[in-house]
Tab-separated table of C-alpha atoms in Angstrom:
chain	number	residue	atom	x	y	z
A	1	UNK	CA	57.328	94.267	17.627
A	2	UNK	CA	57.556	90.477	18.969
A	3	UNK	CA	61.346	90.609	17.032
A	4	UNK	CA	62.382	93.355	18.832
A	5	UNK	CA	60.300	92.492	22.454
A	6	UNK	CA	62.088	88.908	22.524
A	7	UNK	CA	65.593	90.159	22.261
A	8	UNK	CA	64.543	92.484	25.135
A	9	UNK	CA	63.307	89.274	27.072
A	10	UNK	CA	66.413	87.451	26.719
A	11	UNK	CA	68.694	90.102	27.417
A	12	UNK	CA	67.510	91.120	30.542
A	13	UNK	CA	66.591	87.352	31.230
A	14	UNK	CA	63.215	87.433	33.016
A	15	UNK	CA	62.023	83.837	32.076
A	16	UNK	CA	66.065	82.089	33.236
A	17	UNK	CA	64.906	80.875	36.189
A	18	UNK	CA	61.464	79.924	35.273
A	19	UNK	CA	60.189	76.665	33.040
A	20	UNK	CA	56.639	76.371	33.779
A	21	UNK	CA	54.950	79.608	32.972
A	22	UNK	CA	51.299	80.812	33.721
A	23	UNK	CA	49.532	82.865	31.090
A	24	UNK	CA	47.044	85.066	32.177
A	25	UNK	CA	44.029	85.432	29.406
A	26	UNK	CA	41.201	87.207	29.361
A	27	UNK	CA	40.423	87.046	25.594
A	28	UNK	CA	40.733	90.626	25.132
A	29	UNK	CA	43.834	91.999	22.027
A	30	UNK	CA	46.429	92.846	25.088
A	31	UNK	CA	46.295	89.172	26.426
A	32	UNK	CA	46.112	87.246	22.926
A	33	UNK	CA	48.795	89.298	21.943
A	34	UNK	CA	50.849	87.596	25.352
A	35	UNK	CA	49.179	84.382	24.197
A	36	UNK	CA	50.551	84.484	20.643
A	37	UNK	CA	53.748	85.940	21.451
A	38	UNK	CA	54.890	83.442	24.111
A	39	UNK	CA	53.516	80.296	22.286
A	40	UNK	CA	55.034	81.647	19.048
A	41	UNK	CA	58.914	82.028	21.377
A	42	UNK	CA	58.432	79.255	23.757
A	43	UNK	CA	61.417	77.308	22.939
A	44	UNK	CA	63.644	80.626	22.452
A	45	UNK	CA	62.954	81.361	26.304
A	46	UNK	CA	63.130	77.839	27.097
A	47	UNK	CA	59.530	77.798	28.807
A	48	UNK	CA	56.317	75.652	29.292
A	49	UNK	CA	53.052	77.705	28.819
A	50	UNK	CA	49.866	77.235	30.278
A	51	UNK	CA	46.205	79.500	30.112
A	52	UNK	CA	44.717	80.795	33.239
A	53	UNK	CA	41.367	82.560	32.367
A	54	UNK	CA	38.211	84.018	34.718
A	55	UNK	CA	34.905	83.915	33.984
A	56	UNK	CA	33.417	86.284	35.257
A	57	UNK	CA	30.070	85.574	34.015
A	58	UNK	CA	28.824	89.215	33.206
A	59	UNK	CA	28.395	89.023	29.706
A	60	UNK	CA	26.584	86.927	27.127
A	61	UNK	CA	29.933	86.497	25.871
A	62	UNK	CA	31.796	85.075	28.697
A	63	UNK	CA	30.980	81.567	27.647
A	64	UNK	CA	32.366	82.069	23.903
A	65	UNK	CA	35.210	83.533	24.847
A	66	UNK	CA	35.783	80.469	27.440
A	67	UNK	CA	35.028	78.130	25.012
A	68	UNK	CA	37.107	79.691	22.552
A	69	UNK	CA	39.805	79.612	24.819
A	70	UNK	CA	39.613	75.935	25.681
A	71	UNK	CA	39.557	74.977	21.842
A	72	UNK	CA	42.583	76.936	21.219
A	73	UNK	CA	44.149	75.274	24.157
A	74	UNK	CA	43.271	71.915	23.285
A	75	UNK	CA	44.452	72.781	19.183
A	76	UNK	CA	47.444	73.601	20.321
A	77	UNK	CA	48.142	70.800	23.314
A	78	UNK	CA	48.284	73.814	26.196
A	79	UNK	CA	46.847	73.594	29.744
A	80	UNK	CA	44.221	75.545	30.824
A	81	UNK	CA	42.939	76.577	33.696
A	82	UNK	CA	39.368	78.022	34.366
A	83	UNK	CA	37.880	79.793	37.412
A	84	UNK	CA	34.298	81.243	37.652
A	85	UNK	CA	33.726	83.986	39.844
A	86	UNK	CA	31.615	84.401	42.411
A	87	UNK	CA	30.389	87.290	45.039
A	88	UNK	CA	29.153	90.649	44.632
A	89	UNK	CA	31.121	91.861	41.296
A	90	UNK	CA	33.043	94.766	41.470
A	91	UNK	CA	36.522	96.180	39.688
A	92	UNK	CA	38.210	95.454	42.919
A	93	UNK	CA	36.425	92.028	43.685
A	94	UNK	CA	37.243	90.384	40.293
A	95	UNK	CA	40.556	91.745	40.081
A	96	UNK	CA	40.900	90.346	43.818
A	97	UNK	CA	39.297	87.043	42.585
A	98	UNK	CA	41.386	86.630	39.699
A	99	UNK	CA	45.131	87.259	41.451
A	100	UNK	CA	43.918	84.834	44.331
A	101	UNK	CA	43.372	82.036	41.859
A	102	UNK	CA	46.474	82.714	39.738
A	103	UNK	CA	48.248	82.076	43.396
A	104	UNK	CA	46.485	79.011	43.958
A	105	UNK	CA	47.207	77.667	40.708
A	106	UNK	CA	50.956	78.535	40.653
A	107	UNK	CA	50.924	76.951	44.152
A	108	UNK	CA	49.247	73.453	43.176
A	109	UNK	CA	50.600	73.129	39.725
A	110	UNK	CA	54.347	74.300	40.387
A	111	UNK	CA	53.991	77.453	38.202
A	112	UNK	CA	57.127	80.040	38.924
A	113	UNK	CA	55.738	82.854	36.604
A	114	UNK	CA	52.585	84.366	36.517
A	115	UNK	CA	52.510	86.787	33.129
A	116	UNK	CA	50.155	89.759	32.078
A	117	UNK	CA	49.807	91.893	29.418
A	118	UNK	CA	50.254	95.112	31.311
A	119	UNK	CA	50.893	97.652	28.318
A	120	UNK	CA	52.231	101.347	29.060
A	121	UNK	CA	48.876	102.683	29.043
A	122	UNK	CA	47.745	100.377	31.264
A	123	UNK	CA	50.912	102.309	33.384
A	124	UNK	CA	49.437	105.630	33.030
A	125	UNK	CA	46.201	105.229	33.911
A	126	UNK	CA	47.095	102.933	36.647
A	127	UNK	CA	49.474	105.795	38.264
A	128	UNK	CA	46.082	108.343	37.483
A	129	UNK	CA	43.557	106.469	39.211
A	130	UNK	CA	45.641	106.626	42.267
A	131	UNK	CA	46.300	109.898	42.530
A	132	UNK	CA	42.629	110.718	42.138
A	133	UNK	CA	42.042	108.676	45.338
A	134	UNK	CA	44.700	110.481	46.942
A	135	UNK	CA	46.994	107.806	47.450
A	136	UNK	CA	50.525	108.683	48.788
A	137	UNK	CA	53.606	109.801	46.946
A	138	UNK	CA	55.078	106.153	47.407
A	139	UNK	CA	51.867	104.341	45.741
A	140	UNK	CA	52.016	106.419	42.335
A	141	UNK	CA	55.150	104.878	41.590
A	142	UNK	CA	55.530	102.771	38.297
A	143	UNK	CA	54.279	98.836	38.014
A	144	UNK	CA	57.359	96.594	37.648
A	145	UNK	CA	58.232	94.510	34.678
A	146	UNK	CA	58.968	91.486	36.999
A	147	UNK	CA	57.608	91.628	40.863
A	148	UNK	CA	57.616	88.645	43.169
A	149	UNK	CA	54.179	86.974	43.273
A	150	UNK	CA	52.834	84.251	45.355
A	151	UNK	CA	55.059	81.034	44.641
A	152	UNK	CA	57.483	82.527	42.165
A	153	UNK	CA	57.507	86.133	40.243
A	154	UNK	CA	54.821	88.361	37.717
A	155	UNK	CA	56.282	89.594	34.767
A	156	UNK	CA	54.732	92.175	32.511
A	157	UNK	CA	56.752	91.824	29.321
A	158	UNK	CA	54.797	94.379	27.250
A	159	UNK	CA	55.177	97.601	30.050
A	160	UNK	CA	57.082	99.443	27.808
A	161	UNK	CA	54.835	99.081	24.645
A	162	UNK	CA	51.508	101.025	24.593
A	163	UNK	CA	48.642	99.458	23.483
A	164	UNK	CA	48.704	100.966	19.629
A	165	UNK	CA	52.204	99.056	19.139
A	166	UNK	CA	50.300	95.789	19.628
A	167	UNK	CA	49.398	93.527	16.503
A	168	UNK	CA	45.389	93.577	15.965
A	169	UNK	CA	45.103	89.870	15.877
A	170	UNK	CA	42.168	88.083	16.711
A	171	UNK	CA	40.769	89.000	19.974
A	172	UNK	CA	37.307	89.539	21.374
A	173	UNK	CA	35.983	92.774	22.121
A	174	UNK	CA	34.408	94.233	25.487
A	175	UNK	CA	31.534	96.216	25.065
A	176	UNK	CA	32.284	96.477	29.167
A	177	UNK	CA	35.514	98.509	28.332
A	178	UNK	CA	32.928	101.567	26.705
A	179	UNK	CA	30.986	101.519	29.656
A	180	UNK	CA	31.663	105.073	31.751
A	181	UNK	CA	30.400	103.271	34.844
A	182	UNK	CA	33.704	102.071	35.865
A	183	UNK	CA	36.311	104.656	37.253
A	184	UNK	CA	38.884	102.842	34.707
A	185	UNK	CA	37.020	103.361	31.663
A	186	UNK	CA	36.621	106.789	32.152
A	187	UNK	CA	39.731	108.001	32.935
A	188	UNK	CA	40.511	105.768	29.787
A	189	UNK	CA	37.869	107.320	27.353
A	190	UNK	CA	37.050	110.403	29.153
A	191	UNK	CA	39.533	112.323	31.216
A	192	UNK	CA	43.066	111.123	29.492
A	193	UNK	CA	41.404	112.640	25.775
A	194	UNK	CA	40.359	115.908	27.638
A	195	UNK	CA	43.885	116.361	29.528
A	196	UNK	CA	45.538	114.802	26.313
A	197	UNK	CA	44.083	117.891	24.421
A	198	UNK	CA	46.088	120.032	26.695
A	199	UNK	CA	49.593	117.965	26.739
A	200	UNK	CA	49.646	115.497	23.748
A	201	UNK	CA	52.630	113.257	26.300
A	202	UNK	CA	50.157	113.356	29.318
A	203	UNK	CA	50.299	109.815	29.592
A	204	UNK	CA	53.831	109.364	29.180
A	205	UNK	CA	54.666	112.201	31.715
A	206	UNK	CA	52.276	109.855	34.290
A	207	UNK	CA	54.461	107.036	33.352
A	208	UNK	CA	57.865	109.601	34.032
A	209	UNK	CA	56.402	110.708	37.244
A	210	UNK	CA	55.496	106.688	38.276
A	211	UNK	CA	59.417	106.089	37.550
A	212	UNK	CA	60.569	109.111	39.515
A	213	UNK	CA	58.618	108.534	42.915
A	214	UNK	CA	60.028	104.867	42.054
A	215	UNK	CA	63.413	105.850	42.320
A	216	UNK	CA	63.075	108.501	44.796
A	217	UNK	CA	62.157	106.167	47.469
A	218	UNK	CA	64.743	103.298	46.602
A	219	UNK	CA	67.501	106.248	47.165
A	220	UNK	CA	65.784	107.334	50.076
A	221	UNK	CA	65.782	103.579	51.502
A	222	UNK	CA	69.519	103.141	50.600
A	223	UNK	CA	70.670	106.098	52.144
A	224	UNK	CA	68.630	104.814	55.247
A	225	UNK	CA	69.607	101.320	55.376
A	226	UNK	CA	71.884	101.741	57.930
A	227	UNK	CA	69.064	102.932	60.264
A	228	UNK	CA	66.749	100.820	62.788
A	229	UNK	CA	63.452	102.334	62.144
A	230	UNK	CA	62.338	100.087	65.232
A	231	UNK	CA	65.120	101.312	67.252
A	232	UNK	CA	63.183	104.846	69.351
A	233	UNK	CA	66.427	106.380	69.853
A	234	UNK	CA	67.488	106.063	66.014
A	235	UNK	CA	64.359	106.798	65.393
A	236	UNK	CA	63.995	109.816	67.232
A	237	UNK	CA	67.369	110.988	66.000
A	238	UNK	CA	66.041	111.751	62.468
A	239	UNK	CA	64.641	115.079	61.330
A	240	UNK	CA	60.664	115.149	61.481
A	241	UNK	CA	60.870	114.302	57.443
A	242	UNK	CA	63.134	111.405	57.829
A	243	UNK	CA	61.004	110.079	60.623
A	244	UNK	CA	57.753	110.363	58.164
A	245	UNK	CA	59.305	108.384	55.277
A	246	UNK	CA	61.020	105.687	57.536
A	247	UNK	CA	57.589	104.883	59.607
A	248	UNK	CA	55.698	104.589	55.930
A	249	UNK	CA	58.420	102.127	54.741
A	250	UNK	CA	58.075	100.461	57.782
A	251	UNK	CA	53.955	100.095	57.541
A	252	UNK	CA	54.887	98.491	53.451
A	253	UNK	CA	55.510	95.209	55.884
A	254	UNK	CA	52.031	95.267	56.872
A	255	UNK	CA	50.111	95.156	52.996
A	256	UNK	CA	46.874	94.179	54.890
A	257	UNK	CA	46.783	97.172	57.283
A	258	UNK	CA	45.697	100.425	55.122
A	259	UNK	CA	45.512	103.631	57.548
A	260	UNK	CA	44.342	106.804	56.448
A	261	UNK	CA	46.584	110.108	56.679
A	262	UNK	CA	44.790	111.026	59.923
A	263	UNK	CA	45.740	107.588	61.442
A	264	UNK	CA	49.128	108.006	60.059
A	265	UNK	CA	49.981	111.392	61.502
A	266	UNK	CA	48.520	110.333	65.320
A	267	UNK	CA	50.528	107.219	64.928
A	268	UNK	CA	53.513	109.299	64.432
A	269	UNK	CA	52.752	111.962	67.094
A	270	UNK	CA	52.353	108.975	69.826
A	271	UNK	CA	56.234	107.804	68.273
A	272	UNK	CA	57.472	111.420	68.997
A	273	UNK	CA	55.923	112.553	72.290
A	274	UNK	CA	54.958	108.893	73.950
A	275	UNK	CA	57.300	107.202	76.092
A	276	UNK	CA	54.979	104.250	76.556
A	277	UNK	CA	51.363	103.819	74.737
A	278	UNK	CA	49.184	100.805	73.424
A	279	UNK	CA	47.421	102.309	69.807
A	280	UNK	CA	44.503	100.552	68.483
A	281	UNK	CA	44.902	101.183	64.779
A	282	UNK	CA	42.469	99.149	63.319
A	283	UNK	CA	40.843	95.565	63.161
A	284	UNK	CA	43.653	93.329	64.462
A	285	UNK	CA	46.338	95.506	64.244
A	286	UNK	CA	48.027	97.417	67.553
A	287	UNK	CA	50.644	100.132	67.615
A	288	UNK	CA	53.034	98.885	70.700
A	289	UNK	CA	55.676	101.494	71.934
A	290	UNK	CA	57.681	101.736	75.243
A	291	UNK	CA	61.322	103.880	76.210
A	292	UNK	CA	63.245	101.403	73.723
A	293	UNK	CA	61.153	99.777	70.192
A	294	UNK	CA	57.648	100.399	69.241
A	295	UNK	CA	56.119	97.835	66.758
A	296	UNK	CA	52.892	96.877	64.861
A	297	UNK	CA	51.359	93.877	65.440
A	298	UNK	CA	48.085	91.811	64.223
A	299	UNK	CA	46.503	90.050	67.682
A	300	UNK	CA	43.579	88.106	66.433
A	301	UNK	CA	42.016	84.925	67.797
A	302	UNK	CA	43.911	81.931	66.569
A	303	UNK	CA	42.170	77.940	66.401
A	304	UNK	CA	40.018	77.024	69.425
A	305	UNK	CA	42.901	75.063	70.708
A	306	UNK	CA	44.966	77.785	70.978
A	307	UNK	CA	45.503	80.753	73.238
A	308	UNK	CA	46.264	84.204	71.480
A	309	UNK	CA	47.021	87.199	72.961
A	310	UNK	CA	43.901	89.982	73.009
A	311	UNK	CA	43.282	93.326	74.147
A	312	UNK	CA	41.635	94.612	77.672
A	313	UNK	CA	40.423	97.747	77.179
A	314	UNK	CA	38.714	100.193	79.523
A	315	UNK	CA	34.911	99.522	80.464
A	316	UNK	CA	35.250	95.960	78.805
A	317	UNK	CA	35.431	92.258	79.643
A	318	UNK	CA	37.409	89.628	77.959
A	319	UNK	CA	37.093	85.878	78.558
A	320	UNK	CA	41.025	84.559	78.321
A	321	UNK	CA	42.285	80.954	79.021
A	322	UNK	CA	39.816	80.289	82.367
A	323	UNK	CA	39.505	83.583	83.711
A	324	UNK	CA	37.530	86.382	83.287
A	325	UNK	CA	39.009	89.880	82.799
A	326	UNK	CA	36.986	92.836	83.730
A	327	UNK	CA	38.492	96.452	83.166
A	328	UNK	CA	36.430	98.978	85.804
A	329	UNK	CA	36.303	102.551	86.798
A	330	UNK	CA	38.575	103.297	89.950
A	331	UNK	CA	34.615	102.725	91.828
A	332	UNK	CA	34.435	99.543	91.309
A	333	UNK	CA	35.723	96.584	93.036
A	334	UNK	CA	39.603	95.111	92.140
A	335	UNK	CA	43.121	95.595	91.899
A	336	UNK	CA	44.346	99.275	91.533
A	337	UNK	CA	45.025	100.445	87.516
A	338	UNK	CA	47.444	103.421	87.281
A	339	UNK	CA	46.294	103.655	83.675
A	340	UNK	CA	43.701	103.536	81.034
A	341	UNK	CA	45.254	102.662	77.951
A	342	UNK	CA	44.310	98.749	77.199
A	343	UNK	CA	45.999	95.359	79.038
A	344	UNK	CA	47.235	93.218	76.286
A	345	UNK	CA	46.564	89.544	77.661
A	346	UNK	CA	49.070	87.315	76.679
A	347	UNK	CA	51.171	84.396	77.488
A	348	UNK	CA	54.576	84.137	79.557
A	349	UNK	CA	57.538	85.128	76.997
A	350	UNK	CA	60.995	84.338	77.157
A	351	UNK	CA	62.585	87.115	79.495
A	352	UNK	CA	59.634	88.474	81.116
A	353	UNK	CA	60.003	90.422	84.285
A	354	UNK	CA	57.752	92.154	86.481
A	355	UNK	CA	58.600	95.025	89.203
A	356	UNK	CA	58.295	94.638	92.673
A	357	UNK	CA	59.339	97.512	93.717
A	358	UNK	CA	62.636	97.371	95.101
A	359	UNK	CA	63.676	94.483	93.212
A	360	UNK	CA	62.450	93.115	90.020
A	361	UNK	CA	62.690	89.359	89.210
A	362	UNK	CA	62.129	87.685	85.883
A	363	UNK	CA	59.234	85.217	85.942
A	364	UNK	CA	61.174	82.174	85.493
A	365	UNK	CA	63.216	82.540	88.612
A	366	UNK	CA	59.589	83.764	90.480
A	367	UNK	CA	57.757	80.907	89.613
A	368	UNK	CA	60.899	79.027	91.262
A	369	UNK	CA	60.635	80.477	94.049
A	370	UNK	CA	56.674	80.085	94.291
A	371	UNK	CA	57.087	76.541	93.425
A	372	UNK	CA	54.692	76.839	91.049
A	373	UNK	CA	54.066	73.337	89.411
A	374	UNK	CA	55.532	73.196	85.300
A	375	UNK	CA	51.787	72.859	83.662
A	376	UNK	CA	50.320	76.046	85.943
A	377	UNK	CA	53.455	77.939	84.530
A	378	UNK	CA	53.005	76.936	80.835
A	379	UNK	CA	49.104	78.284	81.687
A	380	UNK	CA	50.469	81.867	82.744
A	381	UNK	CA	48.352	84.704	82.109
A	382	UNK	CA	50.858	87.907	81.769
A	383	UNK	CA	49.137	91.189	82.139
A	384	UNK	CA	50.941	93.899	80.218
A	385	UNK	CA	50.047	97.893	79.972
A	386	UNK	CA	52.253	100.794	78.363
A	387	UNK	CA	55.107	98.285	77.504
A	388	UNK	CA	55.240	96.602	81.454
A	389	UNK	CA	53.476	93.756	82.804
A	390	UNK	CA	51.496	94.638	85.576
A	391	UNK	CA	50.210	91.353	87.117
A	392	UNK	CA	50.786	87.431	86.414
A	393	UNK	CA	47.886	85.562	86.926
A	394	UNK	CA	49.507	81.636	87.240
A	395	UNK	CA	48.184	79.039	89.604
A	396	UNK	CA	45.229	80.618	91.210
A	397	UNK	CA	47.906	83.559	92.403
A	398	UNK	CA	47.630	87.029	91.292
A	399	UNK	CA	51.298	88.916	91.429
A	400	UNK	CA	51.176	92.376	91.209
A	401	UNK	CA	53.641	95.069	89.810
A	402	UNK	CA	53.828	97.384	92.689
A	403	UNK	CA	53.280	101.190	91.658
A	404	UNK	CA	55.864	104.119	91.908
A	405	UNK	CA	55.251	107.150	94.588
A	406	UNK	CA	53.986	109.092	92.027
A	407	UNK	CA	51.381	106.962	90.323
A	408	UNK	CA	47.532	107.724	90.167
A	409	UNK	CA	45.160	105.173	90.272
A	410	UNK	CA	43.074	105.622	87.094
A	411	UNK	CA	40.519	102.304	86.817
A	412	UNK	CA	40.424	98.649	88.707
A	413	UNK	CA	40.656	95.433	86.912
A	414	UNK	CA	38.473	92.358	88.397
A	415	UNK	CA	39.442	88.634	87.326
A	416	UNK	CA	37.041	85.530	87.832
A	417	UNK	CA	37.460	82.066	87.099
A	418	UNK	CA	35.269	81.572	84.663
A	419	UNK	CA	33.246	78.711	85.626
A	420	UNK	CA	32.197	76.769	82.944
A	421	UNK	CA	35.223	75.883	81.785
């Protein structure tokens, strides 16, 4: 196999551009099989190896294995690198613990690769488990032999082998791996015998159907690529099936923000029937829309010395810069609100204008006019709601977006100077 396997390699070059290569090594037959193979063809692929290996400090064993590890490195003149984890342990939480400190290690020590020993049935049960949890089309697609990964790239040179193709050299054994309580070892031991019973190939059809959705949506995102997704009147212009598939490619740029399908489809109903609208998603993240672009954006607090933007929203109070925001019912006392979707609080941007009615005038020519002095204008609160600002709050001054003929007034918004500051 490791003939064969590093012709593949240096065909298809996946080490050309890397020299210093990270080895990922739990002690386990997939990952001493990487170990082996890529010290064994080091100077074929022209590359520098190192060890990366987790404890994780579950097992009685953990220690041997690390110390194993660390006498082979030292035997054969290889760095290692060892991490112990910490936290509540979980499948998730390791796995999250382990990738973080691969990063931070190709980061401080000039690593371009990071390698695992991904196998094909590692493929198959990877594409399972997600469509048990009823992940989307898009997410049951294939693992990629080489993906781009913190500083550099992660390449999986043994995707196409399965694990019964592998040498059984020395390696140490998990008693963890029998254990049903993980949702991985039992689709492993469990569920893929039972199914396998019923199509001897079930795992490679798994790996077929990962490869499909793969290539489905890179022909789908071709034929689109001509297309602002951004742009409402492009957007709008699609078919209700296009306009599903574009918005999901265009939530891929946010990995951090997961919504469910209910989220999804009254994100995509404001899109089609909302000419203006402010959407809390969730956490940090809005949904911003008006007659032209809608966009997702993360507003969170930034360092004490700095001023982000945040979100008024109805029946609350937000301290920003020196004032005090208070959103009211229309009872209260304050300036008229012809809407209750939330005031995103921000500072002046390049091109701001607000509406006076029968003339609007962008904020740098206002605050000429005003004569408002340069370090009140840098402090400029801007008031925006359903895409327009509605009031600048800049030297003391409030100026206010006057309303059309037809607008109702919904709430009342009260500022203070906030006096301890």
């Amino acid at each position: 196999m490791y003939d064969k396997l590093v012709k593949e390699i240096q065909k298809k070059a996946y080490f050309a551009k890397h020299k210093k290569v990270l080895i990922a090594v739990s002690g386990g037959v997939d990952s001493m099989n990487l170990l082996h193979f890529l010290y064994t063809y080091r100077k074929n692929l022209g590359i520098e190896i190192a060890i990366a290996h987790v404890n994780h400090k579950q097992r009685l064993e953990s220690d041997t294995e690390e110390a194993y590890l660390r006498e082979w490195a030292k035997e054969h003149q290889i760095p290692i690198h060892v991490a112990y984890f910490s936290g509540t342990f979980s499948e998730t939480a390791a796995r999250d613990f382990r990738y973080k400190f691969f990063k931070e290690l190709m980061s401080n020590y000039h690593y371009t690769a990071l390698v695992t020993a991904h196998h094909a049935d590692d493929q198959a049960e990877t594409i399972f488990m997600r469509l048990l949890r009823g992940s989307r089309l898009r997410h049951l697609s294939a693992m990629q032999t080489v993906n781009a990964f913190g500083d550099g790239e992660l390449i999986r040179p043994f995707l196409t082998y399965s694990k019964k193709e592998l040498p059984n050299i020395f390696h140490f054994e998990d008693d963890s791996n029998r254990s049903l309580d993980f949702l991985r070892n039992r689709i492993r031991n469990r569920y893929f015998p039972m199914l396998e019973e019923e199509n001897p190939k079930f795992k490679q059809a798994l790996r077929y159907l990962g490869k499909e959705s793969q290539q489905l949506f890179q022909a789908f995102q071709d034929l689109t690529k001509n297309i602002d997704t951004t742009n409402c009147s492009q957007f709008l212009a699609q078919t209700p099936a296009v306009q599903t598939i574009l918005f999901q490619n265009y939530l891929e740029n946010f990995p951090e923000l997961q919504v469910s399908h209910r989220q999804f489809e009254e994100m995509l109903h404001l899109l089609r029937n909302k000419s203006n609208a402010n959407y809390h998603v969730k956490s940090d993240y809005w949904l911003f829309k008006d007659y032209e672009t809608f966009q997702v954006k993360k507003i969170s607090p930034k360092t004490d010395g700095e001023l982000a933007q945040k979100m008024l929203e109805y029946n609350s109070i937000v301290n920003y810069g020196q004032f005090q925001f208070q959103f009211v019912s229309k009872d209260k006392e304050g300036i008229a609100v012809y809407s209750l979707n939330p005031i995103l609080l921000r500072k002046r941007q390049e091109g701001d204008r607000i509406d006076f009615g029968d003339f609007s005038k962008k904020l740098r020519r206002l605050f000429i006019d005003e004569k408002i002095p340069s370090q009140e204008r840098a402090n400029a609160i801007i008031g925006e709601q359903d895409g327009k600002i509605i009031f600048v709050q800049v030297a003391d001054k409030t100026y206010l977006r006057k309303p059309s003929k037809h607008d109702i007034m919904e709430g009342k918004l009260y500022i203070e100077k906030n006096r301890n500051r």
